[in-house]
Structure formats: C-alpha cells, structure tokens
mmCIF file of C-alpha atoms in Angstrom:
data_model
loop_
_atom_site.group_PDB
_atom_site.id
_atom_site.type_symbol
_atom_site.label_atom_id
_atom_site.label_comp_id
_atom_site.label_asym_id
_atom_site.label_seq_id
_atom_site.Cartn_x
_atom_site.Cartn_y
_atom_site.Cartn_z
ATOM 1 C CA MET M 2 -69.714 56.225 -122.916
ATOM 2 C CA ASN M 3 -66.247 56.130 -122.934
ATOM 3 C CA TYR M 4 -64.497 52.337 -121.915
ATOM 4 C CA LYS M 5 -62.906 52.586 -119.443
ATOM 5 C CA ILE M 6 -65.863 53.686 -117.792
ATOM 6 C CA LEU M 7 -67.793 50.900 -118.905
ATOM 7 C CA LEU M 8 -65.103 48.481 -118.330
ATOM 8 C CA PHE M 9 -65.247 49.785 -114.851
ATOM 9 C CA ILE M 10 -68.729 49.663 -114.514
ATOM 10 C CA GLY M 11 -68.721 45.698 -115.434
ATOM 11 C CA SER M 12 -66.006 44.846 -112.818
ATOM 12 C CA ILE M 13 -68.618 46.753 -110.082
ATOM 13 C CA MET M 14 -70.816 44.121 -111.955
ATOM 14 C CA LEU M 15 -69.307 41.421 -111.936
ATOM 15 C CA LEU M 16 -68.426 41.664 -107.694
ATOM 16 C CA THR M 17 -71.744 42.724 -106.677
ATOM 17 C CA VAL M 18 -72.947 39.159 -108.051
ATOM 18 C CA GLY M 19 -69.756 37.411 -106.849
ATOM 19 C CA PHE M 20 -70.212 38.559 -103.366
ATOM 20 C CA LYS M 21 -72.673 37.090 -101.066
ATOM 21 C CA PRO M 22 -73.771 38.315 -97.984
ATOM 22 C CA LYS M 23 -74.303 36.602 -95.017
ATOM 23 C CA GLN M 24 -77.373 35.242 -94.738
ATOM 24 C CA GLU M 25 -80.225 36.332 -92.220
ATOM 25 C CA LEU M 26 -79.833 33.113 -89.243
ATOM 26 C CA PRO M 27 -82.958 31.796 -87.297
ATOM 27 C CA GLU M 28 -83.984 33.643 -84.212
ATOM 28 C CA GLY M 29 -81.330 32.586 -81.473
ATOM 29 C CA PHE M 30 -78.253 32.669 -83.482
ATOM 30 C CA VAL M 31 -75.346 34.158 -84.255
ATOM 31 C CA TYR M 32 -72.223 34.353 -86.547
ATOM 32 C CA ALA M 33 -69.826 33.523 -83.735
ATOM 33 C CA LYS M 34 -66.841 36.152 -84.612
ATOM 34 C CA SER M 35 -69.775 38.620 -84.189
ATOM 35 C CA VAL M 36 -69.437 38.345 -80.853
ATOM 36 C CA ILE M 37 -65.932 37.136 -80.543
ATOM 37 C CA PRO M 38 -64.322 38.745 -83.557
ATOM 38 C CA ASP M 39 -60.705 37.549 -82.732
ATOM 39 C CA LEU M 40 -61.674 33.625 -82.904
ATOM 40 C CA ASP M 41 -59.705 30.598 -84.794
ATOM 41 C CA VAL M 42 -62.403 28.901 -87.288
ATOM 42 C CA GLU M 43 -61.613 26.464 -89.497
ATOM 43 C CA LEU M 44 -64.201 24.365 -90.300
ATOM 44 C CA ARG M 45 -63.630 20.977 -91.209
ATOM 45 C CA TYR M 46 -66.346 19.481 -93.279
ATOM 46 C CA PHE M 47 -66.142 23.044 -95.539
ATOM 47 C CA SER M 48 -62.905 21.152 -97.180
ATOM 48 C CA GLN M 49 -61.595 17.932 -97.676
ATOM 49 C CA ASN M 50 -59.446 17.877 -94.211
ATOM 50 C CA ASN M 51 -62.103 15.638 -92.997
ATOM 51 C CA PHE M 52 -62.918 12.015 -92.351
ATOM 52 C CA VAL M 53 -65.091 12.237 -95.636
ATOM 53 C CA GLY M 54 -62.357 13.409 -97.630
ATOM 54 C CA ASP M 55 -64.624 15.843 -99.618
ATOM 55 C CA THR M 56 -66.450 19.108 -98.494
ATOM 56 C CA ILE M 57 -69.934 18.132 -96.876
ATOM 57 C CA ASP M 58 -73.541 19.214 -98.004
ATOM 58 C CA GLY M 59 -74.600 22.525 -96.140
ATOM 59 C CA TYR M 60 -71.445 23.853 -95.911
ATOM 60 C CA LYS M 61 -71.088 26.702 -98.139
ATOM 61 C CA ALA M 62 -68.870 29.145 -96.256
ATOM 62 C CA ASN M 63 -66.222 29.287 -93.381
ATOM 63 C CA ARG M 64 -68.584 30.804 -91.010
ATOM 64 C CA LEU M 65 -69.265 29.141 -87.742
ATOM 65 C CA ILE M 66 -72.997 29.949 -86.865
ATOM 66 C CA VAL M 67 -73.981 28.847 -82.714
ATOM 67 C CA THR M 68 -76.514 29.806 -80.571
ATOM 68 C CA LYS M 69 -76.194 33.239 -79.242
ATOM 69 C CA GLY M 70 -75.863 31.765 -75.833
ATOM 70 C CA THR M 71 -73.322 29.273 -76.551
ATOM 71 C CA ALA M 72 -71.349 32.656 -78.547
ATOM 72 C CA GLU M 73 -71.760 34.121 -75.027
ATOM 73 C CA LYS M 74 -69.705 31.293 -72.728
ATOM 74 C CA LEU M 75 -67.257 30.979 -75.721
ATOM 75 C CA LYS M 76 -66.299 34.463 -75.154
ATOM 76 C CA LEU M 77 -65.284 33.764 -71.910
ATOM 77 C CA VAL M 78 -63.917 31.041 -72.543
ATOM 78 C CA GLN M 79 -61.887 32.629 -75.044
ATOM 79 C CA GLU M 80 -60.920 35.680 -72.492
ATOM 80 C CA GLU M 81 -59.547 33.376 -70.045
ATOM 81 C CA LEU M 82 -57.599 31.056 -72.478
ATOM 82 C CA GLN M 83 -56.351 34.637 -73.685
ATOM 83 C CA SER M 84 -54.930 35.394 -70.481
ATOM 84 C CA GLN M 85 -52.475 32.245 -70.076
ATOM 85 C CA ASN M 86 -51.255 33.593 -74.236
ATOM 86 C CA LEU M 87 -53.601 31.222 -75.335
ATOM 87 C CA CYS M 88 -56.928 30.982 -77.981
ATOM 88 C CA LEU M 89 -59.488 28.537 -78.639
ATOM 89 C CA LYS M 90 -59.654 27.517 -82.422
ATOM 90 C CA VAL M 91 -63.123 26.018 -83.229
ATOM 91 C CA TYR M 92 -63.858 22.893 -85.949
ATOM 92 C CA ASP M 93 -67.547 22.852 -86.097
ATOM 93 C CA GLY M 94 -70.302 24.112 -84.551
ATOM 94 C CA TYR M 95 -73.743 24.306 -85.633
ATOM 95 C CA ARG M 96 -74.251 21.422 -88.504
ATOM 96 C CA PRO M 97 -77.010 20.850 -90.804
ATOM 97 C CA GLN M 98 -78.974 18.025 -91.108
ATOM 98 C CA ARG M 99 -78.132 17.459 -94.167
ATOM 99 C CA ALA M 100 -74.580 17.161 -92.996
ATOM 100 C CA VAL M 101 -75.234 14.489 -91.092
ATOM 101 C CA ASN M 102 -77.583 12.934 -93.737
ATOM 102 C CA HIS M 103 -74.375 13.123 -95.737
ATOM 103 C CA PHE M 104 -71.935 11.203 -93.153
ATOM 104 C CA ILE M 105 -74.649 8.562 -93.331
ATOM 105 C CA ARG M 106 -74.870 8.191 -97.501
ATOM 106 C CA TRP M 107 -70.896 7.688 -96.617
ATOM 107 C CA ALA M 108 -70.731 5.029 -94.531
ATOM 108 C CA ARG M 109 -73.083 3.068 -96.298
ATOM 109 C CA VAL M 110 -70.681 2.965 -99.538
ATOM 110 C CA LEU M 111 -68.427 0.775 -97.623
ATOM 111 C CA ASP M 112 -65.437 0.809 -100.258
ATOM 112 C CA ASP M 113 -64.871 4.642 -100.080
ATOM 113 C CA THR M 114 -61.966 4.519 -97.420
ATOM 114 C CA LEU M 115 -59.939 7.266 -98.451
ATOM 115 C CA GLN M 116 -59.561 9.020 -95.170
ATOM 116 C CA LYS M 117 -59.419 5.323 -93.069
ATOM 117 C CA SER M 118 -55.671 5.691 -92.859
ATOM 118 C CA GLU M 119 -55.612 8.772 -91.112
ATOM 119 C CA PHE M 120 -59.664 8.965 -89.327
ATOM 120 C CA TYR M 121 -60.408 5.733 -88.654
ATOM 121 C CA PRO M 122 -57.031 3.060 -89.157
ATOM 122 C CA ARG M 123 -58.300 0.467 -86.262
ATOM 123 C CA VAL M 124 -62.134 0.930 -87.380
ATOM 124 C CA GLU M 125 -63.660 -1.177 -89.675
ATOM 125 C CA LYS M 126 -65.968 0.776 -92.062
ATOM 126 C CA LYS M 127 -69.134 -1.334 -92.216
ATOM 127 C CA ASN M 128 -68.695 -1.078 -87.680
ATOM 128 C CA LEU M 129 -68.774 2.923 -87.968
ATOM 129 C CA PHE M 130 -72.811 2.876 -86.929
ATOM 130 C CA LYS M 131 -72.564 0.340 -84.706
ATOM 131 C CA SER M 132 -69.942 1.864 -82.781
ATOM 132 C CA GLY M 133 -71.463 5.348 -82.487
ATOM 133 C CA TYR M 134 -69.261 6.961 -85.133
ATOM 134 C CA ILE M 135 -71.630 8.155 -87.161
ATOM 135 C CA ALA M 136 -75.418 8.458 -86.454
ATOM 136 C CA SER M 137 -78.976 9.832 -87.653
ATOM 137 C CA ARG M 138 -78.874 13.087 -85.904
ATOM 138 C CA SER M 139 -76.433 15.029 -84.473
ATOM 139 C CA GLY M 140 -76.497 17.881 -81.504
ATOM 140 C CA HIS M 141 -74.111 19.732 -83.043
ATOM 141 C CA SER M 142 -77.655 20.391 -85.625
ATOM 142 C CA ARG M 143 -79.569 21.934 -82.362
ATOM 143 C CA GLY M 144 -76.800 24.585 -82.390
ATOM 144 C CA SER M 145 -75.190 24.278 -78.893
ATOM 145 C CA THR M 146 -72.033 21.684 -79.850
ATOM 146 C CA VAL M 147 -68.736 23.071 -80.485
ATOM 147 C CA ASP M 148 -65.614 21.277 -81.510
ATOM 148 C CA LEU M 149 -62.755 22.624 -80.500
ATOM 149 C CA THR M 150 -59.633 22.954 -78.755
ATOM 150 C CA ILE M 151 -56.604 25.197 -77.778
ATOM 151 C CA ILE M 152 -53.833 27.105 -79.725
ATOM 152 C CA ASP M 153 -50.893 28.965 -79.099
ATOM 153 C CA GLY M 154 -51.746 32.525 -79.132
ATOM 154 C CA GLN M 155 -48.652 33.671 -80.346
ATOM 155 C CA THR M 156 -48.018 30.616 -83.029
ATOM 156 C CA GLY M 157 -50.804 29.650 -83.684
ATOM 157 C CA GLU M 158 -50.244 25.582 -83.216
ATOM 158 C CA ALA M 159 -52.575 23.491 -82.044
ATOM 159 C CA LEU M 160 -51.401 22.503 -77.976
ATOM 160 C CA ASP M 161 -50.705 18.276 -78.765
ATOM 161 C CA MET M 162 -54.468 16.899 -77.704
ATOM 162 C CA GLY M 163 -52.423 13.037 -77.675
ATOM 163 C CA SER M 164 -54.919 12.342 -80.846
ATOM 164 C CA PRO M 165 -56.457 14.537 -84.307
ATOM 165 C CA TYR M 166 -59.586 16.206 -84.473
ATOM 166 C CA ASP M 167 -62.198 13.552 -85.257
ATOM 167 C CA PHE M 168 -60.057 10.516 -85.161
ATOM 168 C CA PHE M 169 -62.219 8.018 -84.552
ATOM 169 C CA GLY M 170 -60.873 5.646 -81.987
ATOM 170 C CA LYS M 171 -60.432 5.163 -77.605
ATOM 171 C CA GLU M 172 -57.191 7.843 -78.158
ATOM 172 C CA SER M 173 -59.659 10.477 -78.506
ATOM 173 C CA TRP M 174 -61.922 9.116 -75.598
ATOM 174 C CA ILE M 175 -61.010 11.834 -72.431
ATOM 175 C CA GLU M 176 -59.537 9.456 -70.275
ATOM 176 C CA HIS M 177 -57.716 7.455 -72.465
ATOM 177 C CA ASP M 178 -54.599 6.174 -70.900
ATOM 178 C CA GLY M 179 -51.623 5.904 -73.323
ATOM 179 C CA LEU M 180 -51.300 10.183 -72.964
ATOM 180 C CA THR M 181 -48.174 11.984 -72.169
ATOM 181 C CA GLU M 182 -48.380 13.651 -69.077
ATOM 182 C CA GLU M 183 -48.137 16.875 -71.460
ATOM 183 C CA GLN M 184 -51.065 15.511 -73.047
ATOM 184 C CA LYS M 185 -53.219 15.139 -70.477
ATOM 185 C CA GLN M 186 -52.474 18.356 -69.151
ATOM 186 C CA ASN M 187 -53.385 20.302 -72.482
ATOM 187 C CA ARG M 188 -56.536 18.223 -71.968
ATOM 188 C CA GLN M 189 -57.372 18.616 -68.797
ATOM 189 C CA LEU M 190 -56.960 22.414 -69.185
ATOM 190 C CA LEU M 191 -59.628 22.362 -71.854
ATOM 191 C CA GLN M 192 -61.755 20.463 -70.305
ATOM 192 C CA LYS M 193 -61.359 22.349 -67.041
ATOM 193 C CA VAL M 194 -61.782 25.629 -69.268
ATOM 194 C CA MET M 195 -65.016 24.498 -70.684
ATOM 195 C CA LEU M 196 -66.700 23.155 -68.436
ATOM 196 C CA LYS M 197 -66.476 26.129 -66.006
ATOM 197 C CA HIS M 198 -68.261 28.257 -68.645
ATOM 198 C CA ASN M 199 -70.940 25.973 -68.574
ATOM 199 C CA PHE M 200 -70.519 23.176 -71.369
ATOM 200 C CA ARG M 201 -70.681 19.579 -70.661
ATOM 201 C CA ASN M 202 -68.375 16.857 -72.587
ATOM 202 C CA TYR M 203 -69.089 14.194 -74.335
ATOM 203 C CA PRO M 204 -66.309 11.436 -73.054
ATOM 204 C CA LYS M 205 -65.266 9.729 -75.540
ATOM 205 C CA GLU M 206 -64.209 12.726 -77.786
ATOM 206 C CA TRP M 207 -62.105 15.384 -76.059
ATOM 207 C CA TRP M 208 -63.017 18.095 -78.880
ATOM 208 C CA HIS M 209 -67.162 17.840 -77.815
ATOM 209 C CA PHE M 210 -68.661 19.934 -75.481
ATOM 210 C CA THR M 211 -72.498 20.898 -75.697
ATOM 211 C CA LEU M 212 -74.173 23.997 -73.989
ATOM 212 C CA ARG M 213 -76.321 23.331 -70.504
ATOM 213 C CA TRP M 214 -79.574 24.120 -70.784
ATOM 214 C CA GLU M 215 -79.420 24.773 -74.569
ATOM 215 C CA PRO M 216 -82.243 26.525 -75.927
ATOM 216 C CA PHE M 217 -83.375 24.202 -78.814
ATOM 217 C CA PRO M 218 -82.788 20.404 -77.372
ATOM 218 C CA LYS M 219 -85.514 19.136 -79.007
ATOM 219 C CA THR M 220 -85.341 21.252 -82.930
ATOM 220 C CA TYR M 221 -82.744 19.779 -85.668
ATOM 221 C CA PHE M 222 -81.647 22.425 -88.130
ATOM 222 C CA ASP M 223 -81.206 22.017 -91.544
ATOM 223 C CA PHE M 224 -79.825 25.929 -93.012
ATOM 224 C CA GLU M 225 -76.795 25.961 -94.371
ATOM 225 C CA VAL M 226 -73.842 27.354 -93.076
ATOM 226 C CA GLU M 227 -73.051 30.712 -95.294
#
C-alpha cells in the first residue's frame, strides 16, 4: 500500500482516538451551549485560576452542564442582556461531588496557601469550614446553580462587580457597603435580571444563583464534566 495512504490512515486513526465526544448526560441535564450557542463559558475549575490553584477533580472539559430548566432560563437572561449590548459569562454550573470532595481535602492541608493572596487574603485557611466557604455538599451538584457575571458585548470585558469571582470575604457580599456607585449598579443589574427570570441569589456571593423550584432539590450528582 502507498506510504502516503498509510500515513493518511494513521493520522485519521490518531485523530479518532484523540477525539472524545460529548457524554450522554443524565435525563434532565443539557450542555448549556446546546440551548445558548453564544454563551461565554470559562469554567474556572477546569483551570488553575481558582482558589485551589489546580484543575479540580471531575472537570475534564470546558463544557457547561446544567439542568434543562436552568439553561432555558439562562437563555432568557442572555437575550435580555444582549438587548443592552451585554452578555453573560459563566464560571461554573453543575459541579460533581468529587470536585467538592477535592475542595475538602485541599482545605485540610493548612500549609497549601498558594492562592491565599488572591482569593482569601483576610481569611485563615483553618477557618474556611467554620466560615462557610467550604462545605461537604454544594448546591452546584444538583445541577441548577450557576456562578456568573456580565460582560460587555463588544469587548468581552467583565463589568466591575467590586470583587473577583470566588473571592472569600465581605467584599463579595451583595450588599457590601464599600462599593463604588458603578459597582453597585453593576451588581444590581445582575441581581435584577437573574431574579426576574426565576433565579434566587446567595447574599454572600454576588455571582451565585439557583433556579427556583429546581428539579433535583435533594440529589447530588457525581458524573464528570466532559
């Protein structure tokens, strides 16, 4: 057989082996981009840009997974923001229980403070459990909770919310009193549009929202994000 043909066949085989299709999700879950193709997704736990400083267990791809109802409501939020030349950017959605377990293991290693200056400068790591920043279970594992912000529709730059995503401190509380007027307005815009479309917030994290009447209120899933 011709060498070039063999080389071509070999290349195709390598590509086929390296390609990993989307998994079949549990009933009731969808890939968010199948509903909102233009959604900006940056899963921080599929990177080192997070409070642990490493890719988190269970995150194998930058693919946002949520329950179907969550995706449908996010689509309405996206459409409303786009009418103002703005868009959503999502940092996390469904989170496997194994990822939560990773957080727990990390929190117990008190001398691992690689990201302290950026994410929890005024919180002692030994107090992360007591202060509620780390817990044994997360609403994210039920599939209807999202962490997100608003970005400029032209530049892609995030609006100034007064604190970074996943910052452990009062600066991240929705009603923090140290915000500029612009930061207050940006937070109010995010809160208003999300609450309008059937999400409830978490007062201590401006980015955190859960779908009202979520379909799996007592089920914590553990399939991987891939």
